[in-house]
XYZ file of C-alpha atoms in Angstrom:
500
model
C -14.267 15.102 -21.136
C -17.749 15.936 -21.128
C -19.556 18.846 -18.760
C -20.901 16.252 -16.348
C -18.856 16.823 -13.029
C -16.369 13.800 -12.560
C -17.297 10.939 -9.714
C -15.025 8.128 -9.251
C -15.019 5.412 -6.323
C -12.929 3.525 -4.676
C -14.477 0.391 -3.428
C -12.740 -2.090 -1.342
C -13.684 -5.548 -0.037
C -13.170 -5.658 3.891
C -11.718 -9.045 3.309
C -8.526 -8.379 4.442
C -5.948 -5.823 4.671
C -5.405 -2.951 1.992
C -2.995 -4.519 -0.612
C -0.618 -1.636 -2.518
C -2.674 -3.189 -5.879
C -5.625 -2.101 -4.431
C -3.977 1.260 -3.061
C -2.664 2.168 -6.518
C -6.464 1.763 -7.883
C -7.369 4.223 -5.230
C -4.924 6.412 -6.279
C -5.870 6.570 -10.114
C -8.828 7.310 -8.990
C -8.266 10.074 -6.415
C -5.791 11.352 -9.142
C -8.286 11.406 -11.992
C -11.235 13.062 -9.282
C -8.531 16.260 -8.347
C -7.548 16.053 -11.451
C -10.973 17.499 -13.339
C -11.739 19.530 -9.703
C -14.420 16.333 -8.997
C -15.943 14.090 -6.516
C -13.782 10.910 -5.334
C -16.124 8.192 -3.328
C -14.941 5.528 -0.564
C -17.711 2.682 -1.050
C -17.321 -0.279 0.968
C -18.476 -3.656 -0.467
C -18.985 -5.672 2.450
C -21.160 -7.887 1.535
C -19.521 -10.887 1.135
C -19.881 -11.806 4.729
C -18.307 -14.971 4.824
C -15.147 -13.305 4.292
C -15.707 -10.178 6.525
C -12.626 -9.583 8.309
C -13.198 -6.988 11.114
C -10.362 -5.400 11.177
C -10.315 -4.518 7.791
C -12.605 -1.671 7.308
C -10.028 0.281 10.056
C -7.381 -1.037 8.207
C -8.151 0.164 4.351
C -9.231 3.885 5.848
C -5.935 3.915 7.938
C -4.220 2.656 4.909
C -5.191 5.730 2.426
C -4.909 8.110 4.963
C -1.403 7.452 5.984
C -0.849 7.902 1.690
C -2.684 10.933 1.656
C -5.588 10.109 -0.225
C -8.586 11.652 1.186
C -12.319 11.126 -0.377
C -15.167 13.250 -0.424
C -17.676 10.905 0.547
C -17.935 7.446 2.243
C -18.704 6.001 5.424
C -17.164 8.388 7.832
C -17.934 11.742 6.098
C -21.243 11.431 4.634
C -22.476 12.044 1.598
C -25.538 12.741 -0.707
C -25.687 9.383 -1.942
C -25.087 7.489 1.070
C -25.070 5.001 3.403
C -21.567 3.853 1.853
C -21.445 0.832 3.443
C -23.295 -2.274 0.940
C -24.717 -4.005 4.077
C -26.687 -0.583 4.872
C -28.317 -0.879 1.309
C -29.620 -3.996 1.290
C -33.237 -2.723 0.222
C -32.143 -1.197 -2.724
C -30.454 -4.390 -4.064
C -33.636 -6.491 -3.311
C -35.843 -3.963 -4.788
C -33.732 -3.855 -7.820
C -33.685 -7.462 -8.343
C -37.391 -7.430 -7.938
C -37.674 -4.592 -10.679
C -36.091 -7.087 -13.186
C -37.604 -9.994 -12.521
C -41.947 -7.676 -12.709
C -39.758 -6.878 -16.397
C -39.476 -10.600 -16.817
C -35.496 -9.503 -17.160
C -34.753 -11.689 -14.657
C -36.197 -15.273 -12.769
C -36.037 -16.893 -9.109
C -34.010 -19.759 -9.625
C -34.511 -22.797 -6.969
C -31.786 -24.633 -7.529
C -30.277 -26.372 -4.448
C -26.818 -26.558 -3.940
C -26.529 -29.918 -4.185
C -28.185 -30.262 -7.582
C -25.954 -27.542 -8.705
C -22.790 -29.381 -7.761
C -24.130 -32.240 -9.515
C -24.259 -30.518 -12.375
C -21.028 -29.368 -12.511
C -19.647 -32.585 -11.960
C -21.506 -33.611 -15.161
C -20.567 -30.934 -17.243
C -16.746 -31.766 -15.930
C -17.237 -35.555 -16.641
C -18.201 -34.766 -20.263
C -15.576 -31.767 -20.683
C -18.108 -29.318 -21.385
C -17.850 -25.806 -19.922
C -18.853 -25.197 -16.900
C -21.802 -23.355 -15.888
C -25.610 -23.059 -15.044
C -27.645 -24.724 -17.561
C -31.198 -22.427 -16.918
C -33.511 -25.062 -15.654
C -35.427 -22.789 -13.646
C -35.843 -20.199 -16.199
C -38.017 -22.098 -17.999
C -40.274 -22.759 -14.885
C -43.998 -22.052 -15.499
C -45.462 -20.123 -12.710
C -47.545 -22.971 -10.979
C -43.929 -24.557 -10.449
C -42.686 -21.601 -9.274
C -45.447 -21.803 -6.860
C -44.943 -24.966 -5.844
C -41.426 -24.735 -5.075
C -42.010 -21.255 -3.005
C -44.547 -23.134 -1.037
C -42.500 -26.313 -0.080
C -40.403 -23.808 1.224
C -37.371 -23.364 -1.275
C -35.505 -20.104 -0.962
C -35.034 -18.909 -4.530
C -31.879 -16.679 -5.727
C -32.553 -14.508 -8.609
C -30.927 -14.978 -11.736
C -30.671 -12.358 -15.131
C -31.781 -13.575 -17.927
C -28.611 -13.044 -20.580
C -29.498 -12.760 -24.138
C -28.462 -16.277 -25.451
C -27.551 -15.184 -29.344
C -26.034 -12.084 -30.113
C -22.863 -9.932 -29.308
C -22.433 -7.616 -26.090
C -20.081 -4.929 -27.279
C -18.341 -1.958 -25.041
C -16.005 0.138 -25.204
C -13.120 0.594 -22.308
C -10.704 3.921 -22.150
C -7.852 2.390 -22.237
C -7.895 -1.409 -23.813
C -10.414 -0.138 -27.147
C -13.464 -2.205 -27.967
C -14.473 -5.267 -26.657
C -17.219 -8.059 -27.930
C -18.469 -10.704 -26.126
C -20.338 -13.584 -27.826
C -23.944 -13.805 -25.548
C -24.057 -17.669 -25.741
C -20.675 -17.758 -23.505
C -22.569 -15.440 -20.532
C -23.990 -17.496 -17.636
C -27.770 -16.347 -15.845
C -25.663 -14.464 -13.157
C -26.991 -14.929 -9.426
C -27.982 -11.071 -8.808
C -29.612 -11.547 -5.425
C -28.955 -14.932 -3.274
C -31.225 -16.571 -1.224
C -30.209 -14.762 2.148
C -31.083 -11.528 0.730
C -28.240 -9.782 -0.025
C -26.226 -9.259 -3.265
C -23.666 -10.594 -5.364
C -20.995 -8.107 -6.052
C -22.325 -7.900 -9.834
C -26.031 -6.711 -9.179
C -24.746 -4.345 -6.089
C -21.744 -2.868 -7.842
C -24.118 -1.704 -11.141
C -27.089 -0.700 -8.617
C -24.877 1.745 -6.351
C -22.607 2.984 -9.367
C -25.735 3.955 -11.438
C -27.308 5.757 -7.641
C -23.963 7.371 -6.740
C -23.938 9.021 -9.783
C -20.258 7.354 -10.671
C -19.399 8.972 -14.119
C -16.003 6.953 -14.295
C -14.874 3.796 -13.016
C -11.409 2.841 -12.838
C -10.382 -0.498 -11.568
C -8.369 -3.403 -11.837
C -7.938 -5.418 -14.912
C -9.090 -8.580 -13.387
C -12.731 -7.544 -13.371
C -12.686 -6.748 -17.203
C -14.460 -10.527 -18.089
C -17.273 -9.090 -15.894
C -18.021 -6.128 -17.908
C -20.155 -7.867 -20.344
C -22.823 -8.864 -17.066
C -22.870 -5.514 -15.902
C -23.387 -4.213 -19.163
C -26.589 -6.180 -19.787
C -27.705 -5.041 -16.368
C -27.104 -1.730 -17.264
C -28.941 -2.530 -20.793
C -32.205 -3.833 -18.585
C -32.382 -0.997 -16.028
C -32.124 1.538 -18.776
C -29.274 3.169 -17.317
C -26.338 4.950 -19.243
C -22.834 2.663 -18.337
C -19.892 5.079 -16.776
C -16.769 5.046 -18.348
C -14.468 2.488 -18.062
C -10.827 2.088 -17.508
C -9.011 -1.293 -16.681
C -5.929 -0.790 -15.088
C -2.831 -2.794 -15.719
C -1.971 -5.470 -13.295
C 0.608 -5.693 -11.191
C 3.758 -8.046 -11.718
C 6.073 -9.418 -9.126
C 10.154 -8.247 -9.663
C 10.810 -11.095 -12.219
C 7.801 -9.733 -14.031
C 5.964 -13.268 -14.570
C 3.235 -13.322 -12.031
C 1.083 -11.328 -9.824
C 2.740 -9.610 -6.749
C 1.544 -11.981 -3.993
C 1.528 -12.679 -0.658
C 2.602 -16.392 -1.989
C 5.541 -15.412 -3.921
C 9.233 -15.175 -2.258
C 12.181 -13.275 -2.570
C 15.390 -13.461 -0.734
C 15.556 -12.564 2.577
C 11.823 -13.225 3.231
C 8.523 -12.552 1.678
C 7.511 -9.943 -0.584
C 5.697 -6.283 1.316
C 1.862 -6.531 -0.453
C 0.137 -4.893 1.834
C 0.235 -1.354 2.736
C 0.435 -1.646 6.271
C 3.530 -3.507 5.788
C 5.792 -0.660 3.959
C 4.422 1.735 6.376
C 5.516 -0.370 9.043
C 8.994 -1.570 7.367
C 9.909 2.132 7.055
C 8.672 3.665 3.882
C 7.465 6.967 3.779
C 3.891 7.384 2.051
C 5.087 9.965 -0.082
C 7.577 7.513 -1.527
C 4.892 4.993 -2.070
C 2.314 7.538 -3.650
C 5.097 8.607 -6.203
C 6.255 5.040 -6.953
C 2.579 3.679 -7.200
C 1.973 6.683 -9.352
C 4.200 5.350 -12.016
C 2.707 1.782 -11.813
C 1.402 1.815 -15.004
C 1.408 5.321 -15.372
C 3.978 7.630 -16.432
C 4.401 11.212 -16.942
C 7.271 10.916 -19.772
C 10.138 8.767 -20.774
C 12.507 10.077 -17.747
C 10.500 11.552 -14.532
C 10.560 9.485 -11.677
C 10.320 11.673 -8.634
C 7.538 13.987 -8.727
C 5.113 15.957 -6.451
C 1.645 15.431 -5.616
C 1.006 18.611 -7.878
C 2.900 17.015 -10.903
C 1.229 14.438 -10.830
C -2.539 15.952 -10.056
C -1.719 18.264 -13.084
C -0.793 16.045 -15.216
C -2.948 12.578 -14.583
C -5.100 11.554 -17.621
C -6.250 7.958 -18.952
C -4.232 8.198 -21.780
C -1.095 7.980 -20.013
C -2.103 4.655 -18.507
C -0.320 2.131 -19.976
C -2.347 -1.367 -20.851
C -0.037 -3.534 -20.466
C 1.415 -5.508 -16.874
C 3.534 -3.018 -14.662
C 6.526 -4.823 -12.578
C 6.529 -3.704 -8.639
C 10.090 -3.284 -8.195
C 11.412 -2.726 -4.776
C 14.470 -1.909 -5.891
C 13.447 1.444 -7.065
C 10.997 1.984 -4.627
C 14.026 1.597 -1.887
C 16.046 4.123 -4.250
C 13.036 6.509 -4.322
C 12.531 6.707 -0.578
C 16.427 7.126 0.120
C 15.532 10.209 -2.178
C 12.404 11.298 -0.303
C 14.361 11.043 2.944
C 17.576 12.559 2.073
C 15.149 16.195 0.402
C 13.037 16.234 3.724
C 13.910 19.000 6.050
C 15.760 17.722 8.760
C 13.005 18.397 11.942
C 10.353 16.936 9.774
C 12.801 13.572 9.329
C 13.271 13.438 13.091
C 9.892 13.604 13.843
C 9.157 10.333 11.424
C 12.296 8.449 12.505
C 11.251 9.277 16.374
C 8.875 5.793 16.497
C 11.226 3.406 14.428
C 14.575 4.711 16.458
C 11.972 4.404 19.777
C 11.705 0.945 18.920
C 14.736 -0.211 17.809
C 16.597 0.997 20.935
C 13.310 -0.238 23.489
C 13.133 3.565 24.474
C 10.232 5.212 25.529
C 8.863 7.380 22.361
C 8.139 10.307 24.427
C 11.099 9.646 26.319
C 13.355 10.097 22.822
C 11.852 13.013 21.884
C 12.419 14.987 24.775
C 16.723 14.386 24.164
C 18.339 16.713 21.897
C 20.471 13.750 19.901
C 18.479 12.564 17.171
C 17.451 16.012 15.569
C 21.214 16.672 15.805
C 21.918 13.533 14.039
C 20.012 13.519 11.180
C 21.847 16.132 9.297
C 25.016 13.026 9.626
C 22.982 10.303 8.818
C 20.070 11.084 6.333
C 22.447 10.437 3.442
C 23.140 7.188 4.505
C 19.638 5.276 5.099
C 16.653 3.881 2.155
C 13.979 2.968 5.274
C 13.412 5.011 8.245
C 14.452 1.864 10.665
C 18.285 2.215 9.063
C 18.505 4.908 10.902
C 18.545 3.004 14.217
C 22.199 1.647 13.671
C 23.333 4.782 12.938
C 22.403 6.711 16.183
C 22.160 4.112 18.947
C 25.573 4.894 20.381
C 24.167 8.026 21.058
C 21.627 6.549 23.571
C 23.191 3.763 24.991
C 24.392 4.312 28.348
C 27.230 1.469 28.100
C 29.099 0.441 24.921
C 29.911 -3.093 24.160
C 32.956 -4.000 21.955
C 35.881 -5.725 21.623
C 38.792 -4.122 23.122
C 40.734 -5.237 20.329
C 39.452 -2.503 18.169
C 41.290 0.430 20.572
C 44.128 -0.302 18.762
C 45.312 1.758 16.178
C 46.239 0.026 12.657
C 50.435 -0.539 12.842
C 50.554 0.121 16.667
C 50.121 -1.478 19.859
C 47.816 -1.273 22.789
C 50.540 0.876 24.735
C 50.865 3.175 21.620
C 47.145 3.179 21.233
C 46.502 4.029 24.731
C 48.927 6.751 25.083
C 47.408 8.550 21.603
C 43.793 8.214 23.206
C 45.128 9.660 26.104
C 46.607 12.771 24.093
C 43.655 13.180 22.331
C 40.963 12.935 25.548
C 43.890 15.925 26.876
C 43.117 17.789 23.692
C 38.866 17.072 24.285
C 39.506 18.144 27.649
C 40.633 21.339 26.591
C 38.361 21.867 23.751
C 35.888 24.702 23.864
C 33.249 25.390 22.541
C 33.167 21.861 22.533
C 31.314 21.746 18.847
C 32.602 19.811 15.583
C 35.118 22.583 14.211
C 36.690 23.387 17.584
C 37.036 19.707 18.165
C 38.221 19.152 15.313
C 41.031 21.714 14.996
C 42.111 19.969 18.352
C 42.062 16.930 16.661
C 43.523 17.091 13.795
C 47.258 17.629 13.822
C 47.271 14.905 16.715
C 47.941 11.736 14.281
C 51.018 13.053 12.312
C 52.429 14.047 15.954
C 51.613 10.888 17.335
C 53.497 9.135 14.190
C 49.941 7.207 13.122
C 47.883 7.633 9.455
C 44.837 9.587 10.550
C 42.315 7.010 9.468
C 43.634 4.572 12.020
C 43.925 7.381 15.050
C 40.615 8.899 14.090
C 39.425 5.260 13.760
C 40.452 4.579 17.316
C 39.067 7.363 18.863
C 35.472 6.717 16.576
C 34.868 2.965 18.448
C 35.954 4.191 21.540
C 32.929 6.807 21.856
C 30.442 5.184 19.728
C 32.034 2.004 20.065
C 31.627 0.959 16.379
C 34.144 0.999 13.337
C 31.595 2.973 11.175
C 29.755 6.126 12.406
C 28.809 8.997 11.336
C 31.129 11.891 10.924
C 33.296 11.907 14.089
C 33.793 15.420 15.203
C 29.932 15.905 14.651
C 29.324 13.001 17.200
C 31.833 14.164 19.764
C 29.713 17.285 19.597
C 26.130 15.587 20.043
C 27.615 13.563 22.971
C 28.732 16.657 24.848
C 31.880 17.079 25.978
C 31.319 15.335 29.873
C 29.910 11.766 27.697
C 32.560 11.698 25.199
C 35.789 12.002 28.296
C 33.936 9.378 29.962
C 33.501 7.384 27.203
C 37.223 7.713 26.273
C 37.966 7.059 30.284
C 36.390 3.555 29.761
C 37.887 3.101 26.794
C 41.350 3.742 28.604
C 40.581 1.354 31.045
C 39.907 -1.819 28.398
C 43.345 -0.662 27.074
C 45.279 -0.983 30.533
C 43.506 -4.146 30.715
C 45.117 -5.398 27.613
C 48.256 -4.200 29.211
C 48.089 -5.744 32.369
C 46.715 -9.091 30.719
């Protein structure tokens, strides 16, 4: 590492929502710029209008937030290199392309689009490659004329080298040599004005003073363009570092939005774990070790682990597998180490939901902080938790009667043991988990029933489920005046078993 003060960027395409591919590039990168104490830049390229989606923008900035990735610059905070939105820069891209083509580096090209298509069907027809075959860089300027006069609207073109080698060098895949004839005349500027993603990409990394660029592997065949840009402007090229790609479970495509896996579709964009129940800290760990590792054996590391430790040379060329199987694992382990009022105040929304409660409405009752202690060992996504507490909310219980009844008894039997044991409830103070369950717990041997099947009885009738979490701990969140009445109803299914 040289003396020159790290700058990386992040620079999403509005196109669409954030997808976790794109989020782990952002997180190299915000990794590598706290890494070496430097500068980490949110650039967004939106000028691909066609494909604009509005909502995007809101979307990628909500999207790294919620992970915890914060930049220095960009569109909200400002900057010394701004705007950091492309469509604010159009001038610079124009004059740029103008600067190469006074260097005769580069040539308005007046091709229609219709004589371009043509032209590829040719090239198709006689299996050729295909691409632009430079018919306007040969123009002489009284052509040129003519064409700008009958009104043509000219894009501008580079001017590759046509013999030759282009040769660079990338951090983590070695060197890399590209044979010149094989480059196209890249479109730099089209004929609206604004920029292809090659001409604007070189033009604002060289401006912004980007001294590293990490980024996906899939725009490593466009190196060689934007190193002969770099060549003609006279400008030194960053560093580069293609990351891995990312793999679908079975490890023989790229995770997609088209791909399927049982139960549904795959989670690719970021808005979807947070909303499915993931915590970010979970994701940021897991998409740490996407092609990155910090030894043979740690998976579960802090933000300061992996800060500390973060370097190119631990990025690993080859394709990463997304497993969701270990990212589940991972945030059952993030959830079960987070303090207990910290849990409760993540769960609050997804248990709000699940039950159709008011949010505010849950977080004024006491019952969920006191259940999480009971239940955080037994949930991977924050809506599992739902299942486990909505006894405690509901005012009525619905379940078969048929469950009141103790294993090797009867409904008589079974109501006469819930009856002892609402006596012993009754009776019960302080009316909190070991109280009630020293009242409790000689009752089944008395009664002349295993405990699992009086203890089971008692569970359904006050959370009116087979599987809870610990009993005596629920009798206490209920309170001692919702747990008789609970058992009172409860009674009353019995009789009517009786009386059937």
């Amino acid at each position: 590492m040289n003396s020159t003060p790290v700058r990386v960027r992040f620079a999403p395409s509005p196109t669409g929502y954030l997808h976790v591919g794109g989020a782990r590039t952002a997180l190299f990168n915000w990794l590598f710029a706290r890494r070496h104490a430097g500068v980490f830049v949110l650039r967004i390229e939106d000028t691909d209008r066609t494909r604009f989606v509005p909502e995007g923008l809101s979307d990628i900035t909500d999207s790294l937030r919620w992970l915890g990735l914060d930049w220095d610059e960009g569109p909200d905070v400002g900057g010394p290199y701004g705007p950091y939105l492309q469509s604010e820069r159009l001038h610079l891209y124009q004059q740029y392309a103008q600067q190469l083509v006074a260097q005769d580096q580069a040539y308005y090209c007046y091709c229609t689009p219709e004589r371009l298509e043509a032209l590829r069907e040719q090239q198709r027809a006689r299996k050729e490659d295909v691409g632009y075959d430079r018919h306007c860089r040969y123009l002489t300027a009284q052509q040129r004329a003519e064409l700008a006069a009958a009104g043509h609207r000219p894009v501008i073109r580079l001017k590759a080298p046509l013999e030759g080698q282009t040769v660079f060098t990338d951090a983590i895949r070695g060197t890399i040599s590209v044979e010149n004839s094989s480059l196209d005349d890249l479109v730099l500027l089209k004929s609206d004005g604004f920029p292809t993603y090659h001409l604007a990409n070189v033009v604002d990394d060289h401006l912004m003073a980007i001294t590293h660029i990490l980024r996906a592997d899939e725009w490593l065949p466009s190196v060689p363009k934007h190193v002969l840009l770099y060549q003609a402007f006279g400008w030194q090229m960053p560093v580069l570092a293609h990351l891995p790609v990312i793999l679908d479970p079975s490890g023989h495509g790229k995770l997609s939005k088209r791909k399927k896996r049982e139960g549904g579709e795959y989670l690719v964009f970021v808005n979807e774990f947070r909303r499915a129940g993931y915590l970010p800290e979970a994701l940021f760990n897991f998409l740490t070790l996407v092609g990155w590792s910090l030894d043979d054996k740690t998976q579960i590391m802090s933000r300061e682990t992996a800060i500390a430790n973060f370097d190119l040379d631990r990025i690993n060329k080859s394709p990463a597998a997304f497993s969701y199987d270990k990212l589940d694992w991972m945030n059952g382990v993030y959830i079960r180490e987070m303090a207990p009022a910290v849990l409760a105040e993540r769960l609050a929304p997804f248990v709000a939901a699940g039950l159709g409660m008011d949010e505010a409405e849950l977080r004024r009752r006491p019952e969920l902080a006191q259940l999480v202690p009971l239940i955080r060992e037994r949930i991977k996504l924050l809506p599992d938790a739902v299942e486990w507490v909505d006894w405690a909310f509901r005012e009525t219980l619905e379940y078969d009667a048929a469950l009141l009844i103790a294993k090797g008894s009867d409904a008589g039997a079974s109501r006469a043991a819930l009856q002892t044991a609402r006596d012993a409830l009754a009776g019960c103070e302080p009316f909190q988990a070991p109280a009630i369950e020293a009242a409790l717990r000689a009752l089944p041997e008395r009664l002349g029933l295993k405990a699992g099947a009086f203890f089971g009885m008692v569970r359904v009738a006050v959370t009116g489920k087979t599987v809870s979490p610990p009993l005596f701990e629920s009798l206490a969140v209920l309170g001692k005046a919702r747990a008789l009445h609970r058992i009172d109803l409860a009674l009353n299914k019995l009789s009517a078993l009786l009386e059937a």
